[in-house]
Coordinates of C-alpha atoms in Angstrom, one line a residue:
X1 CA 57.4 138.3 204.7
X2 CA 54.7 139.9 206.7
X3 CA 54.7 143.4 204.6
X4 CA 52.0 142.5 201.7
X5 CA 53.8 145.8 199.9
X6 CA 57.2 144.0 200.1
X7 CA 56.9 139.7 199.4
X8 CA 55.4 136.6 200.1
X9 CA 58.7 135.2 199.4
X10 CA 61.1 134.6 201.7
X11 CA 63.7 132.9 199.7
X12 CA 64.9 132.3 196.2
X13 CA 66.5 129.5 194.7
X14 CA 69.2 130.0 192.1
X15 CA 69.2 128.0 189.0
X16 CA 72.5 125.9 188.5
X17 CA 74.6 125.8 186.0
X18 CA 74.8 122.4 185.6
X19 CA 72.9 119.5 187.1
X20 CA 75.8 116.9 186.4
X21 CA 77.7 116.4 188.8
X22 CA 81.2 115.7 186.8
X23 CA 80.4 118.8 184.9
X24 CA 79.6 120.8 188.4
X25 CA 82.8 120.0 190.4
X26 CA 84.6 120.9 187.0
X27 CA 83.2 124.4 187.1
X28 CA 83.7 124.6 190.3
X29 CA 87.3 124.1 190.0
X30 CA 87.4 126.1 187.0
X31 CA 86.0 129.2 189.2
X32 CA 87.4 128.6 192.0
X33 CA 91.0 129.1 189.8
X34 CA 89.5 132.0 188.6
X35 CA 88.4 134.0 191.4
X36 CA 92.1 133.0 193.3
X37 CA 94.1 134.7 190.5
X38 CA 91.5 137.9 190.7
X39 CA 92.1 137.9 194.2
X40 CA 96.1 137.5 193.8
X41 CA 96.4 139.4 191.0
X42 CA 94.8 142.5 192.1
X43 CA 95.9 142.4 195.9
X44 CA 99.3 142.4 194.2
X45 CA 98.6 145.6 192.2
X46 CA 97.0 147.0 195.5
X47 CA 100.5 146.0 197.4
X48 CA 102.8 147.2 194.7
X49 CA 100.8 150.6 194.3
X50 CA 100.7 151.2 198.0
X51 CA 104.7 150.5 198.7
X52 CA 106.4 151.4 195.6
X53 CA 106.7 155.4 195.7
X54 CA 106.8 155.3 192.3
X55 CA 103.9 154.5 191.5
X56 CA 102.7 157.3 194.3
X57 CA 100.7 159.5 191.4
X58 CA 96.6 160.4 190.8
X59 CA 96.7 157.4 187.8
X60 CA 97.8 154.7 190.1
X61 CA 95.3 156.0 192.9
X62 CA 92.6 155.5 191.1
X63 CA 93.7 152.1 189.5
X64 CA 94.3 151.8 193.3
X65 CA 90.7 152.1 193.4
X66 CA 90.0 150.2 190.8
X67 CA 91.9 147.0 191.7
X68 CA 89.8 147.2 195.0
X69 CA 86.5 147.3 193.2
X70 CA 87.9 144.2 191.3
X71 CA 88.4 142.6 194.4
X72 CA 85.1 143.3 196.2
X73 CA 82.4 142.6 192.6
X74 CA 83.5 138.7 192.5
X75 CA 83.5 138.2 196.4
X76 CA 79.7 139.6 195.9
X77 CA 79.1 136.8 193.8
X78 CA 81.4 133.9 193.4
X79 CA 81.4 132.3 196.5
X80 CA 77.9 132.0 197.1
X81 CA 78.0 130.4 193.4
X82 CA 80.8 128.2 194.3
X83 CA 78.9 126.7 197.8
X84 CA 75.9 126.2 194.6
X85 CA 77.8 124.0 192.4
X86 CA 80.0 121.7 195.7
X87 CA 76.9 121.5 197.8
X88 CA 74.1 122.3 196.2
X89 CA 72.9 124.6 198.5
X90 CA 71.1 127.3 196.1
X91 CA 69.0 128.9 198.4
X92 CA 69.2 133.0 199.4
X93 CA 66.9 134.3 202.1
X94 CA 65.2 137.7 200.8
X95 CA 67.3 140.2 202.7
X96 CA 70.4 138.3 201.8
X97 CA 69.5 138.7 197.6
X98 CA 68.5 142.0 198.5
X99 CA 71.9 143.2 200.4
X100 CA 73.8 141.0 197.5
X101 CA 71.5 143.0 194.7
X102 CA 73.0 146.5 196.7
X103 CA 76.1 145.6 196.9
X104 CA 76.9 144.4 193.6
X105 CA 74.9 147.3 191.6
X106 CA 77.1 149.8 194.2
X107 CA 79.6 148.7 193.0
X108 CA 79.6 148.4 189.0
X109 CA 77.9 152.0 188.8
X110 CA 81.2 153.1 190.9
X111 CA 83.1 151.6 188.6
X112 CA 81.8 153.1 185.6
X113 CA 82.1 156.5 187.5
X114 CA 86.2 156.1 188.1
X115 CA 87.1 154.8 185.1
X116 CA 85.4 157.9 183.4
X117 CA 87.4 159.8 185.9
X118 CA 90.7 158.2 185.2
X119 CA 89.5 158.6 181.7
X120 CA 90.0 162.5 182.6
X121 CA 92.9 162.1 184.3
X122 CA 94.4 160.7 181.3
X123 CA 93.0 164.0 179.1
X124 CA 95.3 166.4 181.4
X125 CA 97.9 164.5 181.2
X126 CA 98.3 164.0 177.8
X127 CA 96.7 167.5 176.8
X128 CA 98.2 169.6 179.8
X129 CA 101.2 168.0 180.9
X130 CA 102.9 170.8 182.4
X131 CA 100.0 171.8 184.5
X132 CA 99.0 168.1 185.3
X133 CA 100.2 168.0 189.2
X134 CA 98.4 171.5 190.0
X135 CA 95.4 170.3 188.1
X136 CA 95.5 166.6 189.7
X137 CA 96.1 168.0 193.2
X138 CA 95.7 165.1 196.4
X139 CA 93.0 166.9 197.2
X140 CA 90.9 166.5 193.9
X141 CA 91.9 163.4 193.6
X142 CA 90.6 162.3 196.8
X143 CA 87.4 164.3 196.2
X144 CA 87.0 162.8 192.8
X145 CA 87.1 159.2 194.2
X146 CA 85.0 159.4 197.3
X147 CA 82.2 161.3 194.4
X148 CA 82.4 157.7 192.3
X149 CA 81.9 155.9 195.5
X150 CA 79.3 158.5 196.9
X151 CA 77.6 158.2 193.4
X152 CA 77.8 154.4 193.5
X153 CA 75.9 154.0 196.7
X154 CA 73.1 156.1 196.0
X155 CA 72.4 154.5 192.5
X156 CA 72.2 151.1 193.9
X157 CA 70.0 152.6 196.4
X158 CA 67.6 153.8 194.2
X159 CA 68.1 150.4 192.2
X160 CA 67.5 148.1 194.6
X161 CA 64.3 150.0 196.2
X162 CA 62.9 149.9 193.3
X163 CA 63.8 146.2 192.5
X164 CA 62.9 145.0 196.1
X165 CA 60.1 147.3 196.8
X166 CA 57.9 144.6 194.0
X167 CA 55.5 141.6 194.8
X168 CA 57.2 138.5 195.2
X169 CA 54.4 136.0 195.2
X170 CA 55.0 133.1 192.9
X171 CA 58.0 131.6 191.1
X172 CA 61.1 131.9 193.1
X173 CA 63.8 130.5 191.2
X174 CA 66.6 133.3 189.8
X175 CA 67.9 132.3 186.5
X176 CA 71.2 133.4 187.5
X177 CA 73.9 132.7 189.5
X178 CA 73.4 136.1 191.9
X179 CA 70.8 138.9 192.5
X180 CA 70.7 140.4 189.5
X181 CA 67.9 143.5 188.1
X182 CA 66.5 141.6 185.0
X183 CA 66.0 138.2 186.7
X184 CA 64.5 139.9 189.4
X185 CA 62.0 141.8 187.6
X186 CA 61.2 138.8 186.0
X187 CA 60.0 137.3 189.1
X188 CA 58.0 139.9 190.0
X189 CA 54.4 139.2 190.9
X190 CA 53.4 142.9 190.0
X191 CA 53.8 145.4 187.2
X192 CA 57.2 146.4 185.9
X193 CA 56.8 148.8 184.0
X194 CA 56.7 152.0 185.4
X195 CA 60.4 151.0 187.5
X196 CA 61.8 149.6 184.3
X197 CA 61.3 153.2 182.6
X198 CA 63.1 154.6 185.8
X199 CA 65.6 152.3 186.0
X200 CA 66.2 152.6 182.3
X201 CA 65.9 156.6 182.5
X202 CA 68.4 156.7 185.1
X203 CA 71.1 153.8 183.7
X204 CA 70.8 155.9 180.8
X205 CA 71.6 159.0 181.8
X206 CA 74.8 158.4 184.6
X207 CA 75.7 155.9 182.4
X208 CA 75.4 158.0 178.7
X209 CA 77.0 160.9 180.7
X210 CA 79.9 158.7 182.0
X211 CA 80.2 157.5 178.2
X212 CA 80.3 161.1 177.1
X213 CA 83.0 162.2 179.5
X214 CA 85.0 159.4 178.6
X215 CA 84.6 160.0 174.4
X216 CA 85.4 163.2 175.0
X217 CA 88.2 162.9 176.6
X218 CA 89.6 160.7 174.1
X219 CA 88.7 163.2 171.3
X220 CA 90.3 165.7 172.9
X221 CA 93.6 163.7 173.6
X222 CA 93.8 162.2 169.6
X223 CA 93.1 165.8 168.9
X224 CA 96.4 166.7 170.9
X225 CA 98.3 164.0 169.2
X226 CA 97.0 165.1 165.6
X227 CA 98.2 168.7 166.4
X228 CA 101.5 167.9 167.7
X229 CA 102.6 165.5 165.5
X230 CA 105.9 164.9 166.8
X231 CA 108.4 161.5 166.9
X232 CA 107.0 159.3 169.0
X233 CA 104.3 160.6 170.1
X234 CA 101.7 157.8 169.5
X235 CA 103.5 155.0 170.9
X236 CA 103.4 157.1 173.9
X237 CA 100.0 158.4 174.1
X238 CA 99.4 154.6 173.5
X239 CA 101.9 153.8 176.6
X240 CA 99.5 156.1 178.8
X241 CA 96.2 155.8 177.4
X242 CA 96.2 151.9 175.8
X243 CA 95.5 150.2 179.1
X244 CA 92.5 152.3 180.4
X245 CA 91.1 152.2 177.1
X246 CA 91.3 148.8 177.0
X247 CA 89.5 148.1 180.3
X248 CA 86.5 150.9 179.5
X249 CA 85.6 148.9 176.3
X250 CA 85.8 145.8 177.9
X251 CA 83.8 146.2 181.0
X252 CA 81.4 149.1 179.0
X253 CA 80.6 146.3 176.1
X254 CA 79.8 144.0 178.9
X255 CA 77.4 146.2 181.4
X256 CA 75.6 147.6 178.5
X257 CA 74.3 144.3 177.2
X258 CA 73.3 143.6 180.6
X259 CA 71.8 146.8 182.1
X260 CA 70.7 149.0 179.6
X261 CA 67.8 147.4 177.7
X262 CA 64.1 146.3 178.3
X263 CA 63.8 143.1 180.1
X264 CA 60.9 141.5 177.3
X265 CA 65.0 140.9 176.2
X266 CA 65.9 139.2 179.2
X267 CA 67.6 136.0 178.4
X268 CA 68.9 133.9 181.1
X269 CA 71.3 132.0 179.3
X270 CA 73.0 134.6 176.9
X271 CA 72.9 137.1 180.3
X272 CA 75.1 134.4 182.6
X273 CA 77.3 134.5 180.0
X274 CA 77.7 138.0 179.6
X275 CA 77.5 138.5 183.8
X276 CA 80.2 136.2 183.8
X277 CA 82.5 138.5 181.4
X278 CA 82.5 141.6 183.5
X279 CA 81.3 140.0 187.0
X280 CA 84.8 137.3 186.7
X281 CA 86.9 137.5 183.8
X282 CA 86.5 141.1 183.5
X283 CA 88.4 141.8 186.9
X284 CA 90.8 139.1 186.5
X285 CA 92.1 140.3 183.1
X286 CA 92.2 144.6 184.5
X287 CA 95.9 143.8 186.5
X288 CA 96.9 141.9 183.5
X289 CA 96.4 144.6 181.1
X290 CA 97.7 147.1 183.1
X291 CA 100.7 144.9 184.1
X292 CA 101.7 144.1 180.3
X293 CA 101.5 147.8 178.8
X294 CA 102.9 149.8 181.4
X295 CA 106.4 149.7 182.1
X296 CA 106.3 151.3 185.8
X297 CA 103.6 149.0 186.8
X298 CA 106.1 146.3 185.7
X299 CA 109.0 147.2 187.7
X300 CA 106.9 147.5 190.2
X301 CA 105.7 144.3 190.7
X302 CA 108.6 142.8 189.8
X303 CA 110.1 144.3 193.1
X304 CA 107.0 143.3 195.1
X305 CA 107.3 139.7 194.1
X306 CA 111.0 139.6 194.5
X307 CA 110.3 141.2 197.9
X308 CA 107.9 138.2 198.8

């Protein structure tokens, strides 16, 4: 690279994960199963969400959402991964890690923004039922989702200037199987630690605040179910809230071990297993969990694939 204030490097070399080649062309398979049922699985829900009018309703917009952020976080990744382990051909030039670093940080941080916004969405509709359609109007709604997606892109921008903006001038092998923020800073020719603090300072906060939105939310719905205390009335606030509840813990256990730490705890093997939780199995297992506990989503489905 010709800037001196950007790299020397211009390309980086991912670390396999596996020389043997019996034990590559079995994880390639493996993956390669893998991200084909993510892909089916959620362009299913996407179909079934679309047609079916009943599932026309703010909850199954924003899984909407969510099924296409599911789709779009392993095509960041897996491929590339996939050419690795059949070819060999581990190699990234310096714009593509940095445009694959964007892309993928755009969007987890969206996804942590809509699921604390469905975890809202949840809140009025078990504590405001009645009120829930003027509340969740279209146009919030819509306005609440393009703000996860607006929020999304300018964290990753901030991320990845402050990531890519370093001196790259000596190792370049990435011990991982994409462009992530740890094994990056890692790399880095120059000091860290003045972006780490901002990185951290501002991981913490959206994130922390997305936590607390979500918490609360749940407090105030258990709260709800406390005070009503009525027949039936936690197998259904189970029914409407299981399924999100679910997926937060999931994909918040996950990004938390990755992002939100000091990278003197970096750990390249521990860290491409826990990448691999919410970067692959994390979207493959979101349709299924919302497929098995919600009856609607079900039917739905059902109808699509008879359809097909």
């Amino acid at each position: 690279m010709q800037n001196a204030n950007l790299s020397t490097v211009s390309e980086f070399v991912f670390v396999g994960l596996s020389d043997a080649p019996e034990i590559r062309l079995l994880l390639f398979v493996l993956f390669l199963l893998i991200y084909l049922a993510t892909m089916a699985g959620n362009i299913i829900l996407l179909v079934a969400i679309s047609t079916d009018s009943h599932l026309h309703s703010p909850m199954y917009f924003f899984l909407g959402n969510l099924s296409l952020l599911d789709l779009l976080c392993p095509t960041i990744t897996v491929p590339k991964m996939l050419k690795a382990l059949l070819l060999e051909h581990k190699e990234i030039s310096f714009s593509g890690c940095m445009f694959q670093h964007f892309s993928l940080i755009d969007v987890v941080g969206t996804e942590i923004f809509l699921l604390t916004v469905m975890a809202y969405d949840r809140y009025v509709a078990v504590c405001h039922p009645l009120r829930y359609p003027s509340i969740m109007s279209t146009k919030l709604c819509a306005q609440l989702v393009m703000g996860t997606w607006a929020t999304g892109l300018l964290n990753s921008l901030l991320h990845t200037s402050l990531v890519f903006t370093l001196s790259f001038c000596g190792p370049n092998k990435i011990q991982q199987y994409y462009c992530d923020i740890p094994p990056m800073l890692a790399l880095s020719c120059s000091s860290t630690h003045s972006r780490e603090l901002v990185i951290l300072a501002v991981a913490g906060v959206l994130g922390s605040s997305a936590c607390v939105v979500t918490v609360v939310s749940y407090i105030y719905i258990l709260l709800e179910i406390l005070a009503r205390n009525s027949p039936g009335i936690w197998h259904k606030a189970f029914s409407t809230c299981g399924s999100h509840l679910t997926v937060v813990c999931l994909f918040y256990g996950t990004t938390i071990c990755t992002y939100v730490r000091p990278s003197f705890t970096y750990s390249p093997h521990r860290d491409r297993v826990v990448s691999m939780l919410y970067g692959m199995f994390t979207p493959l297992l979101n349709p299924i969990i919302y497929s098995l506990r919600n009856k609607e989503v079900k039917c739905a489905l059902k109808r699509v694939i008879s359809q097909v």
